[in-house]
Tab-separated table of C-alpha atoms and ligand atoms in Angstrom:
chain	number	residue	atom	x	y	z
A	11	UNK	CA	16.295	53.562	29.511
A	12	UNK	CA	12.985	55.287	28.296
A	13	UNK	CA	12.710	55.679	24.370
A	14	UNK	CA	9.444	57.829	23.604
A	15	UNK	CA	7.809	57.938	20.056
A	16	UNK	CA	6.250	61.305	18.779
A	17	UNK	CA	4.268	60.844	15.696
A	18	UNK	CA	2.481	57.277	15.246
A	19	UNK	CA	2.164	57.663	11.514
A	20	UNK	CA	3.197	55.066	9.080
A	21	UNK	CA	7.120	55.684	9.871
A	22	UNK	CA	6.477	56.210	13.655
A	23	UNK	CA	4.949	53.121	13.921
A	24	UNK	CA	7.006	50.885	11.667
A	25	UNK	CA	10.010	52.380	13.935
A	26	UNK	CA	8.091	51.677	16.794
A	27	UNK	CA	7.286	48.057	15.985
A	28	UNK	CA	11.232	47.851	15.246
A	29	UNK	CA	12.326	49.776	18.423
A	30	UNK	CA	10.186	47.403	20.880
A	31	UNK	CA	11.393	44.110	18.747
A	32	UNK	CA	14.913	44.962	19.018
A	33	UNK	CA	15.055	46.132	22.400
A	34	UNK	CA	15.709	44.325	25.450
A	35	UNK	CA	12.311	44.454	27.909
A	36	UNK	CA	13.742	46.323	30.415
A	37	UNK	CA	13.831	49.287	28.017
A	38	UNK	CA	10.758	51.439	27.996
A	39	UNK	CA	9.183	52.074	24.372
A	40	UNK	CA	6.307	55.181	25.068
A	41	UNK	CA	4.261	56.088	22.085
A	42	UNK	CA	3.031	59.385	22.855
A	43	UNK	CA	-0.523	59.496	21.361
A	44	UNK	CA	-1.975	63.025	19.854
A	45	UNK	CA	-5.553	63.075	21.569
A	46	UNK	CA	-7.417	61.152	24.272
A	47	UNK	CA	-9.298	60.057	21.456
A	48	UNK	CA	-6.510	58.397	19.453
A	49	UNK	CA	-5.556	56.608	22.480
A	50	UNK	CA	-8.907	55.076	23.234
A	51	UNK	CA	-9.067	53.530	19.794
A	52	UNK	CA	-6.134	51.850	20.330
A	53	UNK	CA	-5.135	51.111	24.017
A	54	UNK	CA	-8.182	48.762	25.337
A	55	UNK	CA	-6.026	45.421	25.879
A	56	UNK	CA	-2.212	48.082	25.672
A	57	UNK	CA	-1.514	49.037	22.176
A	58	UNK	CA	-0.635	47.277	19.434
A	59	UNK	CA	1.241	47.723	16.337
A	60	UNK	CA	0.684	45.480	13.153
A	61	UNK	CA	3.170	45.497	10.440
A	62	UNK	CA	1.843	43.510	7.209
A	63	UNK	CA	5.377	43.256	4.935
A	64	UNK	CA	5.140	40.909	1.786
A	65	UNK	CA	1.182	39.512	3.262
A	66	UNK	CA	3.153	38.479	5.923
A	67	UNK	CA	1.660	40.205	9.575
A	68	UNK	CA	3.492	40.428	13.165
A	69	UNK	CA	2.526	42.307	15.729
A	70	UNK	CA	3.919	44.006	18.539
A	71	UNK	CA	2.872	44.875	22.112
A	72	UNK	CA	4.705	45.977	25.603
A	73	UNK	CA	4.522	49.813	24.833
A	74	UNK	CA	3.116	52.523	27.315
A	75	UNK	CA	1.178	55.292	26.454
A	76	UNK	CA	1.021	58.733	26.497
A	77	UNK	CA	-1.044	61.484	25.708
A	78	UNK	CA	1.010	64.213	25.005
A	79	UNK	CA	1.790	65.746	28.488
A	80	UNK	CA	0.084	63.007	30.689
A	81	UNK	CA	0.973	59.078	31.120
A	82	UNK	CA	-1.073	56.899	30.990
A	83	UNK	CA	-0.142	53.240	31.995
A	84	UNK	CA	-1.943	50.812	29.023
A	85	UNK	CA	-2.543	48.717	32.062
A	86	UNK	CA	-5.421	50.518	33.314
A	87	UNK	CA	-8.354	50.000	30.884
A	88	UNK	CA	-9.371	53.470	29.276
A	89	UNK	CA	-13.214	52.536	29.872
A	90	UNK	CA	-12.400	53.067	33.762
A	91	UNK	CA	-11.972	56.786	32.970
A	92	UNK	CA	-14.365	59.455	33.505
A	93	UNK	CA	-15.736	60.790	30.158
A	94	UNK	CA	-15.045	64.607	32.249
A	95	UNK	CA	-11.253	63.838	32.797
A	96	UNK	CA	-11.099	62.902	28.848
A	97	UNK	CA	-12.598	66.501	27.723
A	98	UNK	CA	-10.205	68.054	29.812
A	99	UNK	CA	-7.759	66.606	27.569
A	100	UNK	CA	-3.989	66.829	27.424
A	101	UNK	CA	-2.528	67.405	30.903
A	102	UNK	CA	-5.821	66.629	32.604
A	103	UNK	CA	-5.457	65.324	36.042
A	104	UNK	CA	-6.667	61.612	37.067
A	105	UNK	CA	-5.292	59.333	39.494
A	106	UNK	CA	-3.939	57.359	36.007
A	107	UNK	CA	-1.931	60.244	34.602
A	108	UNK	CA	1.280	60.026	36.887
A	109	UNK	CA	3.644	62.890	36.496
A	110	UNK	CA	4.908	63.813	32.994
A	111	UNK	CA	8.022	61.862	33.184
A	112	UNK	CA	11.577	63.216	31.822
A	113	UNK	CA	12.494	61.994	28.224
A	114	UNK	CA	15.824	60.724	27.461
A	115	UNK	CA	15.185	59.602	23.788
A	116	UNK	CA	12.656	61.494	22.007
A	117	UNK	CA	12.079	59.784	17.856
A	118	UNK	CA	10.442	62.369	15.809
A	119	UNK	CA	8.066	61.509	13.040
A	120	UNK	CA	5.969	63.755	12.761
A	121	UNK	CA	4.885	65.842	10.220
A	122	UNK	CA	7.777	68.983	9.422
A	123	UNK	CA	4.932	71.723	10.513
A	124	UNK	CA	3.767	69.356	13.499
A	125	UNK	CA	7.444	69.364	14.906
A	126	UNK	CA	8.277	73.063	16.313
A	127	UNK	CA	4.497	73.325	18.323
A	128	UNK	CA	4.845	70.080	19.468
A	129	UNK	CA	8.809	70.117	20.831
A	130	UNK	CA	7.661	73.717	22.295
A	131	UNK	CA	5.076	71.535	24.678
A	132	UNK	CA	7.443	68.863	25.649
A	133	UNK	CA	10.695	70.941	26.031
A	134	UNK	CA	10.476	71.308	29.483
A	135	UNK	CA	10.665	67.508	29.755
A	136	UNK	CA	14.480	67.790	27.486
A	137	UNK	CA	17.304	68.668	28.593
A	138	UNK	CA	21.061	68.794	27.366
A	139	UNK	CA	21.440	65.103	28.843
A	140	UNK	CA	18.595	63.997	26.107
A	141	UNK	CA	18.791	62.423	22.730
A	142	UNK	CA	16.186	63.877	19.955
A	143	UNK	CA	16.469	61.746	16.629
A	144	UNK	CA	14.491	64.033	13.791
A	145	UNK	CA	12.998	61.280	11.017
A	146	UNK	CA	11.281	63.214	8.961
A	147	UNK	CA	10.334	64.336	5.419
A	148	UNK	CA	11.519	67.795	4.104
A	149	UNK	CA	14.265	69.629	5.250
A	150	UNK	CA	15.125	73.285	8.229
A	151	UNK	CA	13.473	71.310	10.417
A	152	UNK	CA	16.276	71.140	12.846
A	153	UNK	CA	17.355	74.602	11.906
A	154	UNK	CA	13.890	75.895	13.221
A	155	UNK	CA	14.222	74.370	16.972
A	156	UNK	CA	17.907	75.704	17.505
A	157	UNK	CA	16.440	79.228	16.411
A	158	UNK	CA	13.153	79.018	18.358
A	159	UNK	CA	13.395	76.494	21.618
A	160	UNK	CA	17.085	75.017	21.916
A	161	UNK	CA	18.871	78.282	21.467
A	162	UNK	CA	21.608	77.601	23.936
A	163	UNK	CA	24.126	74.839	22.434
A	164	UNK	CA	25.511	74.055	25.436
A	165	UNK	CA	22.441	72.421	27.259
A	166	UNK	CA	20.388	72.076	24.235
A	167	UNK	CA	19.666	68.015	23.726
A	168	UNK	CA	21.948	66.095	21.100
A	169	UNK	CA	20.285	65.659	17.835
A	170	UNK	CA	20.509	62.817	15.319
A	171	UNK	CA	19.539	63.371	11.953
A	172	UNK	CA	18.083	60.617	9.889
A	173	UNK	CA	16.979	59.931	6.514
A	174	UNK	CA	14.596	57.180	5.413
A	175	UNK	CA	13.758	55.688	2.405
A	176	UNK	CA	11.259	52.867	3.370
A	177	UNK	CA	7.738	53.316	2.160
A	178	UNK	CA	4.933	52.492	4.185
A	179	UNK	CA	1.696	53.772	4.761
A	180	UNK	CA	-1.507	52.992	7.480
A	181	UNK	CA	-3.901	50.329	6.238
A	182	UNK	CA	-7.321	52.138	7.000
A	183	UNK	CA	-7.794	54.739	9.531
A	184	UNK	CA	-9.734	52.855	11.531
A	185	UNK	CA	-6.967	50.196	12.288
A	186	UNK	CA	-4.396	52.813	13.233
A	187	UNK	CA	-1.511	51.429	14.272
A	188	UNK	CA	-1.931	48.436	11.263
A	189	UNK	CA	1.137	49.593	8.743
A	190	UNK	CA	1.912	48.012	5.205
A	191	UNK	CA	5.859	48.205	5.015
A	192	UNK	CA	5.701	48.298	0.922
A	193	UNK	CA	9.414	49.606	0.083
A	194	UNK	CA	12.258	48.471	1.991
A	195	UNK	CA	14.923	50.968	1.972
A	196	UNK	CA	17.538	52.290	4.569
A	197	UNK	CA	17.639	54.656	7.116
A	198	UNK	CA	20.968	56.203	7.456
A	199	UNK	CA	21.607	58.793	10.364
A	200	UNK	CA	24.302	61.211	12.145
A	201	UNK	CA	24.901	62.921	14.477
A	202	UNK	CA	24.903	66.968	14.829
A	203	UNK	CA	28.445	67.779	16.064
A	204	UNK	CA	29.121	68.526	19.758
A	205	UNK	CA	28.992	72.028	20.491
A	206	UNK	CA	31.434	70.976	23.526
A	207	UNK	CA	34.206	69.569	20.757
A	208	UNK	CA	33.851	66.138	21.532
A	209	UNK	CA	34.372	64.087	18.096
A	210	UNK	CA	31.765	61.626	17.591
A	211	UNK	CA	32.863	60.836	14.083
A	212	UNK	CA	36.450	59.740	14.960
A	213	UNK	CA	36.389	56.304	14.202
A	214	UNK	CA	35.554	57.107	10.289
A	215	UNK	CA	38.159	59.163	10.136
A	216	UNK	CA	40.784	57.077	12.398
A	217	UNK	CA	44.623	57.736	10.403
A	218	UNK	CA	45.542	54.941	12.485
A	219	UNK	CA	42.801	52.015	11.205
A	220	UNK	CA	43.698	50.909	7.585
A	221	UNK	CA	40.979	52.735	5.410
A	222	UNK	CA	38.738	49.998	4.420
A	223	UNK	CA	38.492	49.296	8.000
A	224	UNK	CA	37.699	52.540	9.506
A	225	UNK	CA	33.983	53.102	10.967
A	226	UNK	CA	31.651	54.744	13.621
A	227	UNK	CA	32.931	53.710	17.081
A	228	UNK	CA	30.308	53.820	19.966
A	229	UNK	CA	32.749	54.452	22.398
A	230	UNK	CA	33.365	57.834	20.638
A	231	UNK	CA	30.259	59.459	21.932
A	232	UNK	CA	31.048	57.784	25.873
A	233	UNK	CA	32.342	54.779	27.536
A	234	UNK	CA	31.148	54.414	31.039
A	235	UNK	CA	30.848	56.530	33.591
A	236	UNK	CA	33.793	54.998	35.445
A	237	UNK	CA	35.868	56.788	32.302
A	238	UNK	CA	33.807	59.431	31.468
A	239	UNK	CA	33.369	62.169	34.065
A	240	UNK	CA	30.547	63.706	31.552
A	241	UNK	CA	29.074	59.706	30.870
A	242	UNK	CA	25.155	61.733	32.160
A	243	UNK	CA	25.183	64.484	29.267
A	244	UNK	CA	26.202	61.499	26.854
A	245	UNK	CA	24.485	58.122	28.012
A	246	UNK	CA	21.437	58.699	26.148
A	247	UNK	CA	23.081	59.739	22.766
A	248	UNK	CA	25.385	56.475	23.056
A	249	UNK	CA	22.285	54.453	24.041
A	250	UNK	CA	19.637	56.087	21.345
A	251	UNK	CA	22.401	55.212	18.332
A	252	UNK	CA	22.871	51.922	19.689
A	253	UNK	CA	19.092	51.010	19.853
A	254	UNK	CA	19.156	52.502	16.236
A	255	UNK	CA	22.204	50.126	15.098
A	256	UNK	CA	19.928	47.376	16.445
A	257	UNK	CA	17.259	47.612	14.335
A	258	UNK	CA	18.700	45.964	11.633
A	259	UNK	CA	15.549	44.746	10.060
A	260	UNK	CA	15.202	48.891	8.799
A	261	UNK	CA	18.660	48.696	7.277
A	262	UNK	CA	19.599	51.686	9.720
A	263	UNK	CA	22.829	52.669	9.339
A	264	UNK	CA	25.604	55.079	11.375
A	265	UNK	CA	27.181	57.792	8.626
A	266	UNK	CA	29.194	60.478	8.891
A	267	UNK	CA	27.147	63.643	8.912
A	268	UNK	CA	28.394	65.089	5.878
A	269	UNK	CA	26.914	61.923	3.915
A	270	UNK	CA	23.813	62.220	5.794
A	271	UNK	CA	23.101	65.925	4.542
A	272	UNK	CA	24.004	64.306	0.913
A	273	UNK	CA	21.256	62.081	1.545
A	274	UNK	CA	19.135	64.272	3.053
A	275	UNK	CA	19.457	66.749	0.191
A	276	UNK	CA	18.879	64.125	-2.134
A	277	UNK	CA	15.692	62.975	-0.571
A	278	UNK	CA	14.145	66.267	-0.741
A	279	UNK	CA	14.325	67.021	-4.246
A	280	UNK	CA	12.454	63.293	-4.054
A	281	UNK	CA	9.594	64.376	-1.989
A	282	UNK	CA	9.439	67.929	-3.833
A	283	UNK	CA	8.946	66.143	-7.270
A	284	UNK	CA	6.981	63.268	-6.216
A	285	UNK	CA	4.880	64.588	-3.341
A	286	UNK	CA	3.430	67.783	-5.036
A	287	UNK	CA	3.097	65.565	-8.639
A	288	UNK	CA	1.220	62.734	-6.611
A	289	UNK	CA	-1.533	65.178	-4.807
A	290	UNK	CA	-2.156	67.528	-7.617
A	291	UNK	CA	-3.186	64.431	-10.049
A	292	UNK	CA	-4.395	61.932	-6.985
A	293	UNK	CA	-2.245	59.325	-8.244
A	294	UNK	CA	0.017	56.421	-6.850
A	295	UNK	CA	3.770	57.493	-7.001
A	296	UNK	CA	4.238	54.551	-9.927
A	297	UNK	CA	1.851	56.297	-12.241
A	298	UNK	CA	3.655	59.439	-12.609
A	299	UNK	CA	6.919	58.637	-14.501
A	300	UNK	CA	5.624	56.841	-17.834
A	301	UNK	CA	4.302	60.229	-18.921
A	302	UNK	CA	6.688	62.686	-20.940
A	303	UNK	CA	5.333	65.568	-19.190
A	304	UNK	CA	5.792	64.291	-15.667
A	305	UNK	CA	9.311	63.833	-16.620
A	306	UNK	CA	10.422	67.147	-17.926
A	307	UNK	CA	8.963	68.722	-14.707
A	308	UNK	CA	11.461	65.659	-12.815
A	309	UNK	CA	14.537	67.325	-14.852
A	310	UNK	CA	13.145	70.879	-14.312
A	311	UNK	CA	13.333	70.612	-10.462
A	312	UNK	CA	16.325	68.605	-10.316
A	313	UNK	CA	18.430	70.968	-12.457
A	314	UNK	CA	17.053	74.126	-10.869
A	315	UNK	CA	17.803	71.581	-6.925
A	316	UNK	CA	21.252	70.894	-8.415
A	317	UNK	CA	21.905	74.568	-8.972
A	318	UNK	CA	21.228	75.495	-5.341
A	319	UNK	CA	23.167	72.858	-3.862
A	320	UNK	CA	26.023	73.707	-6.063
A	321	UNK	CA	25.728	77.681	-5.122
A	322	UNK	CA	25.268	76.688	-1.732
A	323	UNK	CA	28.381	74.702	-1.552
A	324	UNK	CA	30.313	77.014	-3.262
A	325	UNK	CA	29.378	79.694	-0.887
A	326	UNK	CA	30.275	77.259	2.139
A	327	UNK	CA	33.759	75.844	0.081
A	328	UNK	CA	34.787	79.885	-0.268
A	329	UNK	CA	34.300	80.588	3.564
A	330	UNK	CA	36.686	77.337	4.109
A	331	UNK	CA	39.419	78.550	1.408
A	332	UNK	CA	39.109	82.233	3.033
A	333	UNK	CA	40.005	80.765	5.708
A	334	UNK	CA	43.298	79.090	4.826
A	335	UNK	CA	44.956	82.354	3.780
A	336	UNK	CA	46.742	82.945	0.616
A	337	UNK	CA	46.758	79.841	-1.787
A	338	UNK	CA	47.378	79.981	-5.447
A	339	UNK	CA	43.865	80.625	-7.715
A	340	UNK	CA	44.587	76.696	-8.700
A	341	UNK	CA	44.305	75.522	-5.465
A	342	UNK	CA	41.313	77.924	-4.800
A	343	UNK	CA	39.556	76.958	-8.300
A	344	UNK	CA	40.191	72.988	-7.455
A	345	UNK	CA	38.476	73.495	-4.095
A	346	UNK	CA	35.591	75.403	-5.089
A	347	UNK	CA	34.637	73.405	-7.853
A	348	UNK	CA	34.287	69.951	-5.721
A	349	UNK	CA	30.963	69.338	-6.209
A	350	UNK	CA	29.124	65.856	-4.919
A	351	UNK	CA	28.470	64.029	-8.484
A	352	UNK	CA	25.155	62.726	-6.413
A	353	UNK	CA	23.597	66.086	-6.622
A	354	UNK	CA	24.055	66.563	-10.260
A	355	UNK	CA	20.562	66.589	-11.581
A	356	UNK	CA	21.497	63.771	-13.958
A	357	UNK	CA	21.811	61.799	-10.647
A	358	UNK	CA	19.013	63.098	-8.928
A	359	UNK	CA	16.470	62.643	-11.555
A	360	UNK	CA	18.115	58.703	-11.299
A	361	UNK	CA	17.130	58.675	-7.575
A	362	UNK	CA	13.764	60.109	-8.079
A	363	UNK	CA	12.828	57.886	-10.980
A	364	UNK	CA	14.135	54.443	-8.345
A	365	UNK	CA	12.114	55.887	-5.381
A	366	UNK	CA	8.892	55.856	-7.936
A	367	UNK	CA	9.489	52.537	-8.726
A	368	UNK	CA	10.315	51.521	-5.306
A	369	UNK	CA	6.908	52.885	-4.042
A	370	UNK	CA	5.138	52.444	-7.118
A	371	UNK	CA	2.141	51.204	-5.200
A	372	UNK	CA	1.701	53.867	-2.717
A	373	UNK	CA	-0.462	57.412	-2.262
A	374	UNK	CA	2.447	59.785	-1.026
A	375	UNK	CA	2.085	61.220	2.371
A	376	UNK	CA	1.331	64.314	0.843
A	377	UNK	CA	-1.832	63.455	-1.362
A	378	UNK	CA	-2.989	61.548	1.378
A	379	UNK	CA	-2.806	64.927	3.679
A	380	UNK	CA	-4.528	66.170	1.362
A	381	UNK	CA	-7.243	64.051	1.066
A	382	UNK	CA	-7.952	64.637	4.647
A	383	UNK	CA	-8.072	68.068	4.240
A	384	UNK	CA	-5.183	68.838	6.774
A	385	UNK	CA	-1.945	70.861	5.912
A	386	UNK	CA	0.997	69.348	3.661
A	387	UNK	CA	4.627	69.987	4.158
A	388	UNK	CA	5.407	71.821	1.022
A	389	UNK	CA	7.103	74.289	2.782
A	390	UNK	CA	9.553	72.186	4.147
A	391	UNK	CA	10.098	70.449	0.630
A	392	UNK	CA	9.641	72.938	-2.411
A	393	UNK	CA	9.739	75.960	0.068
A	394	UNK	CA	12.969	75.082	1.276
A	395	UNK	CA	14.615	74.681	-2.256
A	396	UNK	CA	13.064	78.376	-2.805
A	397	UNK	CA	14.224	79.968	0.021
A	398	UNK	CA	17.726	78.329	-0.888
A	399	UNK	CA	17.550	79.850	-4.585
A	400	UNK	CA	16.143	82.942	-3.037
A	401	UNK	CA	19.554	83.185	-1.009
A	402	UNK	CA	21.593	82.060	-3.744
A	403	UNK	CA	19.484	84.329	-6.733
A	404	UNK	CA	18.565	81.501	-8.482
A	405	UNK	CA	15.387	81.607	-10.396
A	406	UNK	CA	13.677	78.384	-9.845
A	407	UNK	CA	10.227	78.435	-12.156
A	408	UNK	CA	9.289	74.277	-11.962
A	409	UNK	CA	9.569	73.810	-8.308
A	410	UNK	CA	7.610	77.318	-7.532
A	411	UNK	CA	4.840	76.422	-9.958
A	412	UNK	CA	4.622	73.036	-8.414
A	413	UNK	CA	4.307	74.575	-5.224
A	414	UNK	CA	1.759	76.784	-6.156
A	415	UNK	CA	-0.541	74.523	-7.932
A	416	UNK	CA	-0.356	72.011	-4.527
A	417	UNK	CA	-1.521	75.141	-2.295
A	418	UNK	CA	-4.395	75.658	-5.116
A	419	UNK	CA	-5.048	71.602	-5.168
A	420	UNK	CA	-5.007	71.721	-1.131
A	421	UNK	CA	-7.300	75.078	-1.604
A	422	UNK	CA	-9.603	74.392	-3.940
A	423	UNK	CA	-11.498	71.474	-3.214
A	424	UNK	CA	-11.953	68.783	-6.595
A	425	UNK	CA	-15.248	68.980	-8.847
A	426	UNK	CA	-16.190	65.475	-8.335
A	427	UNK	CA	-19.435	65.948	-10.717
A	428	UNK	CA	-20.352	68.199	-13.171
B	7	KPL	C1	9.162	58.802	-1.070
B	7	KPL	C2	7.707	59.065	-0.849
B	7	KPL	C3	7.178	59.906	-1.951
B	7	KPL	C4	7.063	57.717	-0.845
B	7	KPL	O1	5.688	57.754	-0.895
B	7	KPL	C5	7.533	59.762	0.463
B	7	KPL	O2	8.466	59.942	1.199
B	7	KPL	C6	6.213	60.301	0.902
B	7	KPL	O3	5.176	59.795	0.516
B	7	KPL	O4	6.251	61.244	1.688
C-alpha cells in the first residue's frame, strides 16, 4: 500500500520518519514536496529525514518523492534534469515524472489555509476508496473540504481526524527535513462516521465485552475481502489506522470520535492563546506564563472558549432531546446541562498552562510564520472561536483583540532601530 505525506513541516516529517520506521518495506512512504526547488535541496542521494530527540539523532531513508502532481523516483539524481523541465514546474513533463499515481492514504500537515488549494489539486487522484488523515492545527478544516471538493458523502474519501500534542520544530531551514522532537505528547485520532452506516466505533461501545475491556476493533472498519463484499471502499481506512496504531513511538492512539472533538476543542483554545501571545511578543512559548498579564488574557479566552462550547453543545443536546418526544423538564434540564468538565475554562486554562511548559523551549508555528513573512492560521484558531460566538451571540472581546493585534504584528513589520 502507498501512504503519501502532504506537508513536510516539523509534524509532517516527524510522522514521516515514524511512518517509514514502523512500516514494513513493501509499503510505499511518498513525501510530496511543495516546489522543484524544495526537492532538489533534499533528494540528491533520496531524501532523508533526521529526527534529533533528547541530542540523540536517527535518520531515515527509503521514501519517494513527489512534487505535487508529478513523481519523481529519488533514484534518478535531480542534477540529470534539465534546468527547462524544472521552470516548468509542477506537472511538467520529463521522462522521470511517471504518471501522477492514485493515492490511497493521503497524511495532511499542512498548514489550515494550505489544505483546501492544495486537496483541490490532488482530488482527482482521491476517491471514495481513499483514506485522508487531517493532522493539523486549528479547527473547520474538514468542514471546508466537504463544503467545497468532497460534497458527495457517498464517494467522498474516509477521513480521520487527529490531534497532536508533540512539539517539534525544523532545525535551520537549510537542513529541511532535520526536526528537533522537543515535547513528547500523543496523537489521538477518529474516525468521521460512515455516511453508508457502517459502525466503526463498535468495539468501544460492545454491551457484550465487560467495560474495562471494551476498545477499537480493526475488524470493525473491514475484514478481508473474502468477508467483505465492500473490503475496496474500506482497505485503505483499515490499513491507514493500522499504520497509525503502529507508530507507537508518537503515542498515537484510536478514540472514539466524540473524545477526539474534546481534544480537538481543547487544543484550539491552546494554539489561540499561545500562538497569537508567542508572535505578537517574539517569544518562546515558556516565557509567556510567569507574567500576570499573559495570564488574565489565558482566563479571558478560555472563559469566553468555554462559553461557546457550552452554547454549542447545548444547541446540539436540544436537537437530540427534540428528538425523543415528550420527556419531563427534569429529564430535559439533566440532559442539557451535561457539559464536558474538560472544557470548563478552569480546565482549559490547566491544559494551556501544561502545553507551555511542555514546549517551553520552542518558537510556536505561528511566530515562526511570521517571521517569514508568510500567512498564519489565525483564522482557523481565534477565527473559528469567533465565528462560533458569532453563531451562538456571544461577545468574545480577549480572543478578537488577540486576533487583531496578530494581523497588525503580521502587518506591520517590527522597528528593529530607532
Ligand atoms: C502547542 C504549540 C503552541 C507548540 O508550539 C503549537 O501547536 C504550535 O506551535 O503551533
Amino acid at each position: 500500500m502507498q501512504f503519501h505525506v502532504l506537508g513536510l513541516g516539523a509534524i509532517g516529517s516527524l510522522v514521516s520518519h515514524h511512518l517509514r520506521h514502523s512500516l514494513p518495506p513493501r509499503n510505499v512512504v511518498t513525501l510530496i514536496h511543495k516546489s522543484v526547488r524544495q526537492a532538489r535541496n533534499t533528494i540528491e542521494d533520496g531524501p532523508t529525514v533526521y529526527v534529533e530527540n533528547g541530542g540523540v539523532t536517527s535518520s531515515t531513508t527509503g521514501f519517494k518523492s513527489e512534487i505535487f502532481e508529478g513523481t519523481v523516483s529519488s533514484r534518478i539524481p535531480l542534477s540529470e534534469r534539465t534546468a527547462a523541465n524544472e521552470e516548468k514546474g509542477p506537472g511538467f513533463s520529463s521522462n522521470d515524472i511517471q504518471e501522477a499515481e492514485r493515492i490511497d492514504s493521503l497524511f495532511v500537515t499542512t498548514k489550515a489555509h494550505q489544505t483546501l488549494p492544495a486537496l483541490r489539486r490532488l482530488s482527482p487522484r482521491l476517491s471514495g476508496n481513499s483514506t485522508i488523515v487531517l493532522l493539523q492545527n486549528g479547527m473547520g478544516i474538514y468542514e471546508e473540504l466537504v463544503e467545497h471538493i468532497f460534497r458527495n458523502p457517498y464517494n467522498r474519501p474516509h477521513f480521520i481526524l487527529a490531534s497532536n500534542t508533540h512539539g517539534a520544530f525544523i532545525r535551520s531551514r537549510a537542513a529541511r527535513f532535520h526536526v528537533v522532537h522537543t515535547g513528547i505528547g500523543e496523537i489521538q485520532f477518529g474516525i468521521v462516521p460512515d455516511p453508508a452506516g457502517r459502525n466503526f466505533e463498535a468495539g468501544f461501545f460492545d454491551p457484550e465485552v465487560f467495560p474495562l475491556g471494551r476498545q477499537a476493533r480493526i475488524t470493525d472498519i473491514t475484514t478481508s475481502s473474502e468477508q467483505d463484499h465492500q473490503f475496496g471502499r474500506y482497505q485503505s481506512l483499515r490499513n491507514t489506522v493500522a499504520a497509525l496504531l503502529l507508530m507507537d513511538n508518537l503515542r498515537t492512539s484510536w478514540r472514539p470520535m466524540e473524545e477526539i472533538q474534546l481534544a480537538m476543542r481543547r487544543k484550539l483554545v491552546v494554539n489561540s492563546v499561545i500562538n497569537p501571545l508567542t508572535a505578537i511578543l517574539g517569544c518562546r512559548n515558556g516565557e509567556l506564563f510567569s507574567h500576570q498579564a499573559a495570564r488574565s488574557i489565558l482566563r479571558g479566552v478560555c472563559t469566553e472558549a468555554s462559553r461557546v462550547y457550552a452554547a454549542e453543545m447545548q444547541a446540539q443536546a436540544k436537537v437530540f432531546v427534540d428528538s425523543l418526544g415528550p420527556r419531563s423538564e427534569d429529564e430535559d434540564a439533566l440532559l442539557l446541562n451535561r457539559f464536558p468538565p474538560v472544557l470548563k475554562w478552569q480546565s482549559l486554562e490547566q491544559e494551556v498552562l501544561r502545553v507551555a511548559e511542555l514546549t517551553k523551549g520552542n518558537y510556536s508555528s505561528m511566530l515562526e510564520s511570521v517571521r517569514r513573512g508568510s500567512q498564519t492560521e489565525i483564522k482557523y484558531m481565534n477565527g473559528h472561536l469567533l465565528r462560533m460566538g458569532k453563531a451562538y451571540s456571544i461577545r468574545m472581546p480577549h480572543t478578537a483583540s488577540l486576533m487583531h493585534m496578530l494581523q497588525l504584528r503580521s502587518a506591520i513589520p517590527v522597528e528593529v532601530k530607532l
